Coordinates of C-alpha atoms and ligand atoms in Angstrom, one line a residue:
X269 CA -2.0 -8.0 -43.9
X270 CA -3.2 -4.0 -44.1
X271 CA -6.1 -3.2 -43.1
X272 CA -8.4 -0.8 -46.1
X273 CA -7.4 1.5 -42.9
X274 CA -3.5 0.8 -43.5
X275 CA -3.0 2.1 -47.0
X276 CA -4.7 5.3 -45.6
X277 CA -2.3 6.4 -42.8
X278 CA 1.8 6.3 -43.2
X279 CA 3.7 2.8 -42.1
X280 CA 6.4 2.5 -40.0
X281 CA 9.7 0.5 -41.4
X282 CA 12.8 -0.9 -40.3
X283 CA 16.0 0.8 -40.0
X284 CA 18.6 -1.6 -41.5
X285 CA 21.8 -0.2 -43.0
X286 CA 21.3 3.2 -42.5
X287 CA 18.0 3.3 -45.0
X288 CA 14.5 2.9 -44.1
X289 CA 13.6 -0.5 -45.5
X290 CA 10.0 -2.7 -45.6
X291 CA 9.5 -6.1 -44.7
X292 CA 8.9 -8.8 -47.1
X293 CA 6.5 -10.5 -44.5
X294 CA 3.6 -8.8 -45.6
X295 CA 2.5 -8.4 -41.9
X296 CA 1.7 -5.2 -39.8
X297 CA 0.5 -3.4 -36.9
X298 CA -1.5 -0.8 -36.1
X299 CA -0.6 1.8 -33.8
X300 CA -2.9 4.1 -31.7
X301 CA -3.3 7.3 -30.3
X302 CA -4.4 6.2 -26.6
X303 CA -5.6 9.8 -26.1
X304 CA -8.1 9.7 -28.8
X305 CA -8.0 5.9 -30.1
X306 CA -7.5 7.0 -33.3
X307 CA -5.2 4.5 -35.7
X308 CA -2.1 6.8 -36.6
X309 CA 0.0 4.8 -38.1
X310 CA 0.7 0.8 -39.7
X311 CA 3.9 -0.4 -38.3
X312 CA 5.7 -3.2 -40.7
X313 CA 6.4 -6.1 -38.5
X314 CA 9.6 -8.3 -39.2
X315 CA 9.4 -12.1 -40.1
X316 CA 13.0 -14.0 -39.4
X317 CA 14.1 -13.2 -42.7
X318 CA 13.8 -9.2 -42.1
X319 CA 16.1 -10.0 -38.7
X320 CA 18.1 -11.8 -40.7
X321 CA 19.3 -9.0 -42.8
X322 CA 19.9 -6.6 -40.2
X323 CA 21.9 -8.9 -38.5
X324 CA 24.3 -9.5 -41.7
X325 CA 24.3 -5.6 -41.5
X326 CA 25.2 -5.0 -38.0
X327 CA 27.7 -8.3 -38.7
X328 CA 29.4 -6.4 -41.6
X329 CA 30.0 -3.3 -39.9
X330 CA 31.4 -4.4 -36.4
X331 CA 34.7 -4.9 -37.5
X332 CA 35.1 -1.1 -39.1
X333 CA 33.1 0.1 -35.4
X334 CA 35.0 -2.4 -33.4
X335 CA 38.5 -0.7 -35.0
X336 CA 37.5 2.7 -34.8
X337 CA 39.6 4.8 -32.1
X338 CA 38.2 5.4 -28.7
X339 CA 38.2 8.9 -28.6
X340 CA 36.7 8.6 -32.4
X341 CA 33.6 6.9 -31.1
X342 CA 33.3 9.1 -27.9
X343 CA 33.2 11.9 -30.7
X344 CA 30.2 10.4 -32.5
X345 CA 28.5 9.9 -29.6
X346 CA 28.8 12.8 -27.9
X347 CA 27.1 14.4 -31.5
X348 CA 24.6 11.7 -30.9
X349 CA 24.2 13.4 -27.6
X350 CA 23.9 17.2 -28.7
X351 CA 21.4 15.9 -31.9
X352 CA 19.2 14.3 -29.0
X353 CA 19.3 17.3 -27.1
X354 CA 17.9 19.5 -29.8
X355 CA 15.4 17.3 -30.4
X356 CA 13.9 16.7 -27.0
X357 CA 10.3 18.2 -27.8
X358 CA 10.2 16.2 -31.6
X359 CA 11.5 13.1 -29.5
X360 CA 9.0 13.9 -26.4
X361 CA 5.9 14.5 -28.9
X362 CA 6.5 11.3 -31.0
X363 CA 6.2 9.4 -27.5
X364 CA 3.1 11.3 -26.5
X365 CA 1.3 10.5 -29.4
X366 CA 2.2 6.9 -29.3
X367 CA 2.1 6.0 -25.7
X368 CA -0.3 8.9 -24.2
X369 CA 1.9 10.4 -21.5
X370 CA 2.0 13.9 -20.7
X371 CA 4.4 16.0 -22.7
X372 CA 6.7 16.9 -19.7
X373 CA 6.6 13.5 -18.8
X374 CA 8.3 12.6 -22.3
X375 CA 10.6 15.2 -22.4
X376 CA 12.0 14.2 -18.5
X377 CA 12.4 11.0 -20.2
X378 CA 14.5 11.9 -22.8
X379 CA 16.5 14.0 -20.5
X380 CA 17.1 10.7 -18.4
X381 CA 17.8 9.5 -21.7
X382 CA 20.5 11.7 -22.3
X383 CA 22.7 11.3 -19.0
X384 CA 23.0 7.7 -20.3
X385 CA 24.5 9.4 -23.6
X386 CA 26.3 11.7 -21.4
X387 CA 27.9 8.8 -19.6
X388 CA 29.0 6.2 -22.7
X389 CA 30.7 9.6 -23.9
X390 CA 33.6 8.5 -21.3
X391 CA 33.8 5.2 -23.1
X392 CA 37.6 5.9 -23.4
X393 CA 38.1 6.0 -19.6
X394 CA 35.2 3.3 -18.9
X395 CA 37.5 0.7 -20.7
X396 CA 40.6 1.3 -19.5
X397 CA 41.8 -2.2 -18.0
X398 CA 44.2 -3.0 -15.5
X399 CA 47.9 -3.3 -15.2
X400 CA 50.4 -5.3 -13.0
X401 CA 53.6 -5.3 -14.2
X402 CA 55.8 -8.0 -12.9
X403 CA 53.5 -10.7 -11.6
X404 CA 56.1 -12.9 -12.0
X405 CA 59.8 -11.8 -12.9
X406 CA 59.9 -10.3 -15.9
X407 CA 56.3 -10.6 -16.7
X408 CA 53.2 -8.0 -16.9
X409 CA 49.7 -9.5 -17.0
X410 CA 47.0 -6.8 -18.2
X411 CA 43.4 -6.7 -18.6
X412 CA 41.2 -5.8 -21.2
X413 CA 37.9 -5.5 -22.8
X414 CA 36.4 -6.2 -26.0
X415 CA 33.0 -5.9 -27.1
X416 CA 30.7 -8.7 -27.9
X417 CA 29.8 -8.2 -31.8
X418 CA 26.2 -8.2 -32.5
X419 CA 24.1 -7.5 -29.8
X420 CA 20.4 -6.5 -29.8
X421 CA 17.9 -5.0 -27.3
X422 CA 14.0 -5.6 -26.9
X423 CA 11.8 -2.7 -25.0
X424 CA 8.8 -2.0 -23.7
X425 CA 5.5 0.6 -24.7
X426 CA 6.4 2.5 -21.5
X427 CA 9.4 4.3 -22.3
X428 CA 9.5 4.9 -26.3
X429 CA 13.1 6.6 -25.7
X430 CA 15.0 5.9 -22.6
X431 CA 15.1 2.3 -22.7
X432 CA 16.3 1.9 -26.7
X433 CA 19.2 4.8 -24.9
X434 CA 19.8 2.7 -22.1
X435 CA 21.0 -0.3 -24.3
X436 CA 22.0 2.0 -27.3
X437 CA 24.6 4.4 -25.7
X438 CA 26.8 1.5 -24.2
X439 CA 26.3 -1.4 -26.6
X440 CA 28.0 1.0 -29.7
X441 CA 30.3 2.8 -27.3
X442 CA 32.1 -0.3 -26.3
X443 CA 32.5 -1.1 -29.7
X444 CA 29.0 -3.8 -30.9
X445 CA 27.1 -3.2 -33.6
X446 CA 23.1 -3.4 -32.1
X447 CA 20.1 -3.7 -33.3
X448 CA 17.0 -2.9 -31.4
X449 CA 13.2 -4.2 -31.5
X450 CA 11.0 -1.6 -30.0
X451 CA 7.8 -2.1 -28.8
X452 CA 5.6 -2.4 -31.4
X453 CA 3.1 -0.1 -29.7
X454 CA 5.3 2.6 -30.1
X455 CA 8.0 2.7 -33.0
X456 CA 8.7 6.2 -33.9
X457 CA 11.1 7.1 -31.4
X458 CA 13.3 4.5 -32.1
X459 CA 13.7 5.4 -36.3
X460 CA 14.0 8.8 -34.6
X461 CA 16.9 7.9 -32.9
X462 CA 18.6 6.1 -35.7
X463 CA 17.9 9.1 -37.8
X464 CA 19.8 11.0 -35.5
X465 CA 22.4 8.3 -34.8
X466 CA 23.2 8.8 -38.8
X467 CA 23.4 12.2 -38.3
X468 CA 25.8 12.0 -35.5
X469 CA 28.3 10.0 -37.9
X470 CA 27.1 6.4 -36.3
X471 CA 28.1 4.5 -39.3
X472 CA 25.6 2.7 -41.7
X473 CA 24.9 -1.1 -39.9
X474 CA 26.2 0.0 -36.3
X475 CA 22.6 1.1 -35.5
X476 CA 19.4 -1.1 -36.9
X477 CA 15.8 -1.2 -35.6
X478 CA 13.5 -4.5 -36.5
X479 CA 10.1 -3.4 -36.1
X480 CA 7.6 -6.5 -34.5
X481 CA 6.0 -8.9 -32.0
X482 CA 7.2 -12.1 -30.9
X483 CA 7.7 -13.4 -34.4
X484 CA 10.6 -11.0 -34.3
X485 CA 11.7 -11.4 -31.3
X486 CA 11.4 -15.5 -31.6
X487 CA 14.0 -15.2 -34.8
X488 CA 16.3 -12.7 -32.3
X489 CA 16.9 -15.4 -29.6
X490 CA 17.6 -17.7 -32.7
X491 CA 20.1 -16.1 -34.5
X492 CA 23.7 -17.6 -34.1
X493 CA 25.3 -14.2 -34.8
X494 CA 23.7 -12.7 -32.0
X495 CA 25.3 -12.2 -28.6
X496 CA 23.9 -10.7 -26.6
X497 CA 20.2 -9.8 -25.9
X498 CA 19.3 -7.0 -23.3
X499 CA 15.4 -7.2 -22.6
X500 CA 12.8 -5.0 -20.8
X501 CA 9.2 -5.9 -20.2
X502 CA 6.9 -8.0 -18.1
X503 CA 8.0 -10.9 -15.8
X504 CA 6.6 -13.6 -17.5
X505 CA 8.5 -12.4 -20.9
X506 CA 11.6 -11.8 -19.2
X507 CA 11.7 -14.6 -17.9
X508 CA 10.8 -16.8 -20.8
X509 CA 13.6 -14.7 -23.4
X510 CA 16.3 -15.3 -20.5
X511 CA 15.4 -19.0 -20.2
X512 CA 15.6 -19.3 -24.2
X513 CA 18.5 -17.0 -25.0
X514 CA 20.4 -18.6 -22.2
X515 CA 20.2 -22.1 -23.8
X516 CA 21.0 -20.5 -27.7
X517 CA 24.6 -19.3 -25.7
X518 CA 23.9 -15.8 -25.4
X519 CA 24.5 -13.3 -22.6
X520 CA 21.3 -12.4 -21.6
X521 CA 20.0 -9.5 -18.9
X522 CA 16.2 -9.4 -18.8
X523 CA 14.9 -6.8 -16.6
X524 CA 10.6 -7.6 -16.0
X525 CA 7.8 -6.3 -13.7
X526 CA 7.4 -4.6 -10.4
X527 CA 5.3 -4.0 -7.5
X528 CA 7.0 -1.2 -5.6
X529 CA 6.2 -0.6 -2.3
X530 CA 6.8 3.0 -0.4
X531 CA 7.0 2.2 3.5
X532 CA 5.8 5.7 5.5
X533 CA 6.6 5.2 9.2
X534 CA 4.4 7.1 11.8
X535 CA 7.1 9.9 12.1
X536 CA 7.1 10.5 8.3
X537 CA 6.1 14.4 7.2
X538 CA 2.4 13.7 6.4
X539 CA 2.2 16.5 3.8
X540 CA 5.9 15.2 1.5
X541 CA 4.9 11.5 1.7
X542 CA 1.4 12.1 0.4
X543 CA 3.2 14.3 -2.5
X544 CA 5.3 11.8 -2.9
X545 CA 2.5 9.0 -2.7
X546 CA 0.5 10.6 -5.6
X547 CA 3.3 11.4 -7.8
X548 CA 4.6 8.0 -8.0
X549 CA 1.9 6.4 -8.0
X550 CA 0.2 8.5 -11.1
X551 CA 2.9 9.7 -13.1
X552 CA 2.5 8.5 -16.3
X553 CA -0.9 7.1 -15.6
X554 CA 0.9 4.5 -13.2
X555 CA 2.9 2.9 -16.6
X556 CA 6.7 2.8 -15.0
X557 CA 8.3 -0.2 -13.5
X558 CA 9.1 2.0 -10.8
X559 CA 6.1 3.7 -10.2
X560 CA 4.6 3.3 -6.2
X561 CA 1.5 0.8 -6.4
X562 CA 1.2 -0.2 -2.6
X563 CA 1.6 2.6 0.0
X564 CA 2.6 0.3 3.4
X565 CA 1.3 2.9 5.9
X566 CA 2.4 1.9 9.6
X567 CA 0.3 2.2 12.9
X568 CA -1.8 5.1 13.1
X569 CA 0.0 7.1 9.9
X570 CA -2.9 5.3 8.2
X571 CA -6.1 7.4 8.4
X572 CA -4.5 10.6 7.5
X573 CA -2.3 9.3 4.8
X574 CA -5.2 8.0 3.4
X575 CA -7.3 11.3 3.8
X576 CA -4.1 13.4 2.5
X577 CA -3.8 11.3 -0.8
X578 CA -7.6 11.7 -1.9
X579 CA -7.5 14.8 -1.2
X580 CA -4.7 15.2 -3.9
X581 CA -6.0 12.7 -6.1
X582 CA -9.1 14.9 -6.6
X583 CA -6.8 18.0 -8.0
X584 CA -5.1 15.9 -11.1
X585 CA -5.9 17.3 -14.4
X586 CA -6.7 14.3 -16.1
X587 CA -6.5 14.7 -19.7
X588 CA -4.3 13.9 -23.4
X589 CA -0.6 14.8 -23.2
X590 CA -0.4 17.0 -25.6
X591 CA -2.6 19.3 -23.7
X592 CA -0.4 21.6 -21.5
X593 CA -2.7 21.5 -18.2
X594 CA -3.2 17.7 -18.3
X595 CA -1.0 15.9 -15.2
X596 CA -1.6 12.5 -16.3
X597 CA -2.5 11.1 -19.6
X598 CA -4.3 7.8 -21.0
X599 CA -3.5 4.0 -20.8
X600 CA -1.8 2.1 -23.8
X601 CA -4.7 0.5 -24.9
X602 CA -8.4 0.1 -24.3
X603 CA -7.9 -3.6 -23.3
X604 CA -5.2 -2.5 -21.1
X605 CA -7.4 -0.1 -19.4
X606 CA -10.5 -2.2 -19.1
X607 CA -7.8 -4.7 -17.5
X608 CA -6.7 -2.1 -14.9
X609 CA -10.4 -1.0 -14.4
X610 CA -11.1 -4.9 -13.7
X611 CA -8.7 -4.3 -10.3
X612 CA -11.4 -2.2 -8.8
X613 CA -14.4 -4.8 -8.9
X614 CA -12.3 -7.5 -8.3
X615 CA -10.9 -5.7 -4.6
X616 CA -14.5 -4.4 -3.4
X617 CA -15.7 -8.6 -3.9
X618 CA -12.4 -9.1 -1.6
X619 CA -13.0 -6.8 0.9
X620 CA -10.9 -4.0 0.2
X621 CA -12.4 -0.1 -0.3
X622 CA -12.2 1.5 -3.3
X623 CA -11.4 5.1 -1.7
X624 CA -11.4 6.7 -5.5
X625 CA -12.8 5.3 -8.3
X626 CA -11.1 6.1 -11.7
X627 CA -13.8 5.1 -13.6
X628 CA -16.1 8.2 -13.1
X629 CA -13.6 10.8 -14.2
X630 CA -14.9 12.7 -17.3
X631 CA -12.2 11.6 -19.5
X632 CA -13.1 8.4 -19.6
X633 CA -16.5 9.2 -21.4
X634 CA -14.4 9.8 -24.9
X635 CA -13.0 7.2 -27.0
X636 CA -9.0 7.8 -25.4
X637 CA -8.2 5.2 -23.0
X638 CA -8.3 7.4 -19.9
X639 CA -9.3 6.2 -16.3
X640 CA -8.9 8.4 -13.3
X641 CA -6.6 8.0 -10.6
X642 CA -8.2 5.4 -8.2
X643 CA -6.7 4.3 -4.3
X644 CA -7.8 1.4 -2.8
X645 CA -7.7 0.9 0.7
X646 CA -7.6 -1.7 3.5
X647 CA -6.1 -4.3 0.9
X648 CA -4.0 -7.4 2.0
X649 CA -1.5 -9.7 0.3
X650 CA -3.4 -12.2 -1.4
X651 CA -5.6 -10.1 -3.0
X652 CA -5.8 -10.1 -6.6
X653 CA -4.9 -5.5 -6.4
X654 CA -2.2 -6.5 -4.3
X655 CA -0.6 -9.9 -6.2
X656 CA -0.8 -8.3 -9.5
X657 CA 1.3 -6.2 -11.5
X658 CA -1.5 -3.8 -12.0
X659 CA 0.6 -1.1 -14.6
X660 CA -2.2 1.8 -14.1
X661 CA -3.3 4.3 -11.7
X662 CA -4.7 2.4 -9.3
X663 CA -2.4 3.0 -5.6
X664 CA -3.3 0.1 -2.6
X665 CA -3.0 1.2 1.0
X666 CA -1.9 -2.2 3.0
X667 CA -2.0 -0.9 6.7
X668 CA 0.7 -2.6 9.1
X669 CA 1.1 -2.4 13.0
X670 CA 4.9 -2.5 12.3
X671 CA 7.7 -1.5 10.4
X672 CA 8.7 -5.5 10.7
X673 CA 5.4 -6.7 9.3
X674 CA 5.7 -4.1 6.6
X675 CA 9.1 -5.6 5.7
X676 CA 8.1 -8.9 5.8
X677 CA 5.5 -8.0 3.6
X678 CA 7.8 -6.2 1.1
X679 CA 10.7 -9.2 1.3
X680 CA 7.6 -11.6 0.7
X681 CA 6.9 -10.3 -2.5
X682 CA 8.1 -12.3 -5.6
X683 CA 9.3 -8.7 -7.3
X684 CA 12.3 -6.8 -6.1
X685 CA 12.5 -3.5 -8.7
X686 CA 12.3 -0.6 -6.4
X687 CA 10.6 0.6 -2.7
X688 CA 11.2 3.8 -0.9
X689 CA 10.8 4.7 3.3
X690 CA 9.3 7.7 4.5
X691 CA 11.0 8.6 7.9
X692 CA 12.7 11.6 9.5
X693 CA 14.3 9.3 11.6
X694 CA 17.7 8.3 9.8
X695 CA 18.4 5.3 12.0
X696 CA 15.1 3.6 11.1
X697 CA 16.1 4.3 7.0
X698 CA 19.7 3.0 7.8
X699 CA 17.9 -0.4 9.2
X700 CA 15.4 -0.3 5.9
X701 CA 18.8 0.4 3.5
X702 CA 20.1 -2.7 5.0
X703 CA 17.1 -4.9 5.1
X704 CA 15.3 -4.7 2.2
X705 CA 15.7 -7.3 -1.0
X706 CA 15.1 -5.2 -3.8
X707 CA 17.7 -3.4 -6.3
X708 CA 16.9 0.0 -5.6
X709 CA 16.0 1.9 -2.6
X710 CA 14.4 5.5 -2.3
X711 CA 15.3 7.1 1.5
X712 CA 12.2 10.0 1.2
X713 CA 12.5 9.0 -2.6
X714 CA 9.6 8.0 -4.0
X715 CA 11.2 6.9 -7.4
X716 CA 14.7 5.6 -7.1
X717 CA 16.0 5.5 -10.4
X718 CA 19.8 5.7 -10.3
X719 CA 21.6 8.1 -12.5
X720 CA 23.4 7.3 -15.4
X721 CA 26.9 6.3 -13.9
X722 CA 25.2 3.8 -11.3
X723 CA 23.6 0.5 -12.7
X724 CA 19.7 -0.1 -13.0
X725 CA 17.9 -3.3 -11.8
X726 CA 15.8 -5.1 -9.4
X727 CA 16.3 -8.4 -8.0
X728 CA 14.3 -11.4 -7.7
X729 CA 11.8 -11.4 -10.5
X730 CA 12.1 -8.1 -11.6
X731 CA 15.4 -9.4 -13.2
X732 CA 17.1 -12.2 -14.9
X733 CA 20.7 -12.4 -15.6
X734 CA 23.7 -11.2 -13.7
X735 CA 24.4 -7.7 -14.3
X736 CA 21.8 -4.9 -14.1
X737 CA 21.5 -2.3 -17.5
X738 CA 23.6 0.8 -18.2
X739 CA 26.3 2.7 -16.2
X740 CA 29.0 0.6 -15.5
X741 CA 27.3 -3.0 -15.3
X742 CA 26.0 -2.1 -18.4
X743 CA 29.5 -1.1 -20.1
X744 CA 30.6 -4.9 -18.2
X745 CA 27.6 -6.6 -20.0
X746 CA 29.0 -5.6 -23.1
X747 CA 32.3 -6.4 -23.2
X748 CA 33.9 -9.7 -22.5
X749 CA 37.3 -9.6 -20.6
X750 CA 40.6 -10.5 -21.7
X751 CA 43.8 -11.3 -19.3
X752 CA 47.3 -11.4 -21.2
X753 CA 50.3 -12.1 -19.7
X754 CA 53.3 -10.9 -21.6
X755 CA 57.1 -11.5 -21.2
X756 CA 60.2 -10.8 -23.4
X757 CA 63.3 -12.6 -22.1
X758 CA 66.3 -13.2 -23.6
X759 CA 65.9 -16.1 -25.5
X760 CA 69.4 -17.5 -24.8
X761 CA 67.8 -18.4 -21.3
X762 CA 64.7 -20.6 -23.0
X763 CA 64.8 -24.5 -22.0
X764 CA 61.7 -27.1 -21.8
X765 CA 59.7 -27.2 -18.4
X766 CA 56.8 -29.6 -18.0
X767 CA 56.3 -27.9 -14.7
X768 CA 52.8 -25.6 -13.9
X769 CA 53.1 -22.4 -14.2
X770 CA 54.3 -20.7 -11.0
X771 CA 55.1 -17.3 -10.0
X772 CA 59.0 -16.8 -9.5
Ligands
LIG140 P1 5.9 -6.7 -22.7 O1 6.6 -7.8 -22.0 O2 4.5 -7.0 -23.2 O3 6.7 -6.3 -24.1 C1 8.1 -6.0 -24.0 C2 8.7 -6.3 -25.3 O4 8.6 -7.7 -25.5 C3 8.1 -5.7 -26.5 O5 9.1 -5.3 -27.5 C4 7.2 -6.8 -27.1 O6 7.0 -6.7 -28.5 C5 8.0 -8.0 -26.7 N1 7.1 -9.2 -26.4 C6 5.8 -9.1 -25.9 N2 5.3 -10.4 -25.7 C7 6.3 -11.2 -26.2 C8 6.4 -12.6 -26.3 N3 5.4 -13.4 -25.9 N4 7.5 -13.2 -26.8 C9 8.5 -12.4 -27.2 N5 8.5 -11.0 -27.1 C10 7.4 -10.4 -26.6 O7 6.0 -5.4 -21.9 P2 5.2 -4.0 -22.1 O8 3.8 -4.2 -21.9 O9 5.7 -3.4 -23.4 O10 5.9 -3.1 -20.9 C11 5.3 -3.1 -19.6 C12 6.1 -4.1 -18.8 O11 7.5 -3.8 -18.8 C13 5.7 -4.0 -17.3 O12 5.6 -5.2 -16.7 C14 6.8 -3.1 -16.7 O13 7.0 -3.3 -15.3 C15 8.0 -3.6 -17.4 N6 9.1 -2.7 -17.4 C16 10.2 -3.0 -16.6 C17 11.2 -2.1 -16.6 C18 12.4 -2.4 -15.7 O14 13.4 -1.7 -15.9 N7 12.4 -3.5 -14.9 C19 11.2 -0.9 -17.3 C20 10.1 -0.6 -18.1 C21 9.0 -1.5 -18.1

C-alpha cells in the first residue's frame, strides 16, 4: 500500500514494452535520499503477474531481435552507447540521489559502464564461430552461437548503472530479449536506461525493467520462459537464486559478497600504498564489492602504514554527493549504517583498536546516513570486523610476520572477489599472481576491476555459476553453442551403414 506520504511524491514504474506501465499489485516502496533521509520517491513493486507480462513482451520480441542483422544491432547499440554518453551527468545525478555517492564517483561509473557498451558494439566479430572444413572427406563441421531467448538480470543498490550495463550490453547484443530487476533502492537509472535504449532504436520488448523485492524476483526464478538469470548481490542471496534457478533449468551466474584484502610487503612505497589504502577502502563510503576492507600489513610495514592512513583519513571531505568538495558520501540506509557502526563496538569488546572512529564526524549529526571513515587496528580472523562483509567505511589492519601467513590468511577466507599486493619487488608479486585464490588480482592496484573485454568475477563465494559477467564470458553466458557438420556428396554414392560414425 502507499503511504499518505506516497501520493505526495512521484512513483516509479515498470518498463514493459517500451511504455512506462504500473503494477496491479497495489504494493510499493519507498526510496530515500541517504544524504538527507528524505523519501523522494514510491517505487511500484511487481507481483508475479507484473513479471509475467514483461516476459510475454520480451518473449514476443525475440524472434524479430534474434533475426535482426549483426551489424544492425551493433548499430543500435553503438546509439545506445553515444545516448549514454551524453547523458553521463543526468545518469550520474539520478544515482547520487538515490544511492548517496559522490557525483564523480557516479559519473566514473557510468563511464565503466560505457566500455561495456563499447565492447558488445563488436558483437559482429564476438560471434564469429569456427570453421574446419574437411573433418572428414568431404565434410566441414562449423560452430556457432545463438542466444538464449529471455534472459533477465537482478542488481544490487551499489551500482544503479554499471551492473544493469554489464548484463544489458551483451544479453541484447547477442541477440536475447532481457529484462532487468534493479535494486529496489535505487530504480531510476535503470528506466533511464530504457529510455535511452528506445531512443537508440532498441525495439519495444527487447528491453524491460520489473521494479521489486523478492516477490519479484521469487516469480523470476519461476518463470518457464526464462533462461537465463545473471545476479549481483550479497552471498547469502547469490547463493540461494543460483541454488533455485539451477533446479528451475536455467543458466545461472550469481556473482555475491567480498572481503578484499590488499597485502603491503615491507618494501612497498609507504606513501602509494597508504593512497591506495584509503581510496579503496572509502570510495563510495566503502559500498563496492571490490573495495579494500582488510589492509594485511607485513612485519614492521605495520606502525607506519597505520600512522600514514590516519593521517589521510583525517583530510576526507565527508559530505552529500551532490556537493562538489564532498570525497565520500552517505550509507544506503540508516539501518545499514547503524549496522556498520555496530562493527566498531563489537571489535573494541574483542580486542581490536578502533584507530578512527566514524561516528564522531560532523555529518553524522543530520538526518543523512553518514558515518566517517573509521580504521581499526590489531584485528584477527575470527573477529566479527574481520569475518563479516562489513559494506561501509570501516578498513581493518591484520598485522602478519610473513607474506605466507598473510596468504594463508587471504586463501582461508570463504570470499575470493578481489585482493591487491603492494611491493616494488616484481618477483614477490609474480609468486602472489600465482598463489592467490581469488578472481582478480591488483599488482600496486588497489581496485582490480578488469576492463570491458576481460571477464569479471571472484571465486569461491563471491561467485556461483561457471562463467564470470561481461566481456567475453559474458558474450559465452549468453549464447548457447551449436556444432553442424555439413556434407554434399553425390548421391549416386549413398548406401546403408549401421557403422559409428568415423572420420575417413
Ligand atoms: P542484495 O543481495 O540485498 O540485493 C541484490 C538484489 O537482490 C536486489 O535487486 C534485491 O532486490 C534482491 N534481493 C534482496 N534480497 C533478496 C531475497 N531474499 N530474495 C530474492 N532477491 C533478493 O544486495 P545489495 O545490498 O543490493 O548489494 C550489496 C551486496 O552486493 C554486497 O554484498 C556486495 O558485495 C554485492 N555486490 C557484489 C558485486 C560483485 O560483482 N561480486 C558487485 C556489486 C555488489
Amino acid at each position: 500500500m502507499k503511504t499518505a506520504e506516497a501520493t505526495a511524491t512521484r512513483t516509479l514504474q515498470h518498463w514493459i514494452g517500451g511504455t512506462l506501465v504500473e503494477s496491479q499489485s497495489q504494493r510499493y516502496g519507498i526510496v530515500t535520499n541517504p544524504a538527507t533521509g528524505e523519501v523522494s520517491a514510491h517505487v511500484t513493486f511487481a507481483d508475479a503477474a507484473d513479471v509475467e507480462r514483461a516476459a510475454a513482451s520480451a518473449k514476443a520480441a525475440f524472434g524479430e531481435w534474434r533475426a535482426t542483422a549483426l551489424s544492425r544491432r551493433a548499430e543500435v547499440l553503438f546509439r545506445l552507447r553515444n545516448l549514454v554518453d551524453a547523458n553521463r551527468q543526468r545518469i550520474a545525478e539520478a544515482i547520487t540521489l538515490e544511492n548517496g555517492k559522490t557525483l564523480s564517483d557516479a559519473m566514473g561509473e557510468v563511464a565503466r559502464g560505457l566500455e561495456n557498451l563499447e565492447f558488445a558494439c563488436g558483437i559482429p566479430s564476438l560471434l564469429k564461430g569456427g570453421y574446419s572444413e574437411q573433418s572428414s572427406r568431404g565434410v566441414d563441421v562449423y560452430q556457432i552461437r545463438q542466444p538464449l531467448g529471455v534472459v533477465a538480470g537482478i542488481t544490487p543498490f551499489n551500482f544503479p548503472a554499471m551492473v544493469p550495463i554489464w548484463m544489458l550490453a551483451n544479453a541484447i547484443a547477442c541477440g536475447n530479449t532481457f529484462l532487468l530487476k534493479p535494486s529496489e533502492k535505487v530504480p531510476s537509472a535503470s528506466l533511464l536506461l530504457a529510455e535511452l535504449a528506445q531512443q537508440a532504436g532498441v525495439p519495444d520488448g527487447v528491453f524491460n525493467v520489473v521494479q521489486g523485492d523478492k516477490v519479484a524476483v521469487d516469480a523470476l526464478l519461476q518463470h518457464a520462459e526464462i533462461k537465463a538469470i545473471s545476479f549481483v548481490g550479497s552471498t547469502p542471496v547469490a547463493k540461494a537464486i543460483y541454488e533455485t534457478a539451477t533446479r528451475n533449468g536455467k543458466r545461472v551466474q550469481a556473482l555475491g559478497g567480498a572481503k578484499n584484502h590488499m597485502l603491503v610487503l615491507p618494501d612497498a612505497d609507504l606513501d602509494m600504498a597508504a593512497d591506495a589504502a584509503v581510496s579503496a577502502a572509502y570510495g563510495a563510503a566503502g559500498e563496492r564489492c571490490m573495495a579494500i576492507s582488510v589492509v594485511l600489513a607485513v612485519g614492521n610495514v605495520a606502525d607506519p602504514l597505520v600512522e600514514a592512513v590516519r593521517q589521510r583519513i583525517g583530510r576526507i571531505r565527508v559530505g552529500a554527493g551532490l556537493e562538489p568538495q564532498s570525497e565520500m558520501g552517505p550509507l544506503i540506509t540508516r539501518e545499514h549504517r547503524d549496522r556498520v557502526a555496530s562493527y566498531l563496538d563489537s571489535a573494541t569488546s574483542e580486542g581490536a583498536q578502533v584507530v578512527a572512529d566514524g561516528r564522531s564526524e560532523p555529518a553524522t549529526r543530520g538526518e543523512g546516513f553518514f558515518l566517517g571513515p573509521s580504521l581499526l587496528d590489531h584485528v584477527e580472523p575470527g573477529m566479527r570486523c574481520y569475518n563479516d562483509e562489513i559494506f561501509g567505511p570501516v578498513l581493518s589492519v591484520v598485522r602478519v610476520e610473513t607474506y605466507a601467513e598473510a596468504l594463508r590468511i587471504i586463501n582461508e577466507n570463504p570470499y575470493g572477489n578481489g585482493t591487491a599486493i603492494f611491493t616494488q619487488n616484481g618477483g614477490a608479486a609474480r609468486q602472489f599472481q600465482f598463489d592467490v585464490e581469488v578472481g582478480m588480482v591488483g599488482i600496486n592496484v588497489p581496485i582490480p576491476v578488469p576492463v570491458a573485454y576481460y571477464s569479471f568475477g571472484g571465486w569461491k563465494s563471491s561467485l556461483f555459476g561457471d562463467l564470470h559477467m561481461y566481456g567475453p564470458e559474458g558474450v559465452q553466458f549468453y549464447t548457447h553453442a551449436k556444432v553442424v557438420t555439413s556434407r554434399w556428396p553425390d548421391p549416386g554414392g549413398s548406401k546403408v551403414d549401421l557403422g559409428f560414425p568415423q572420420v575417413r
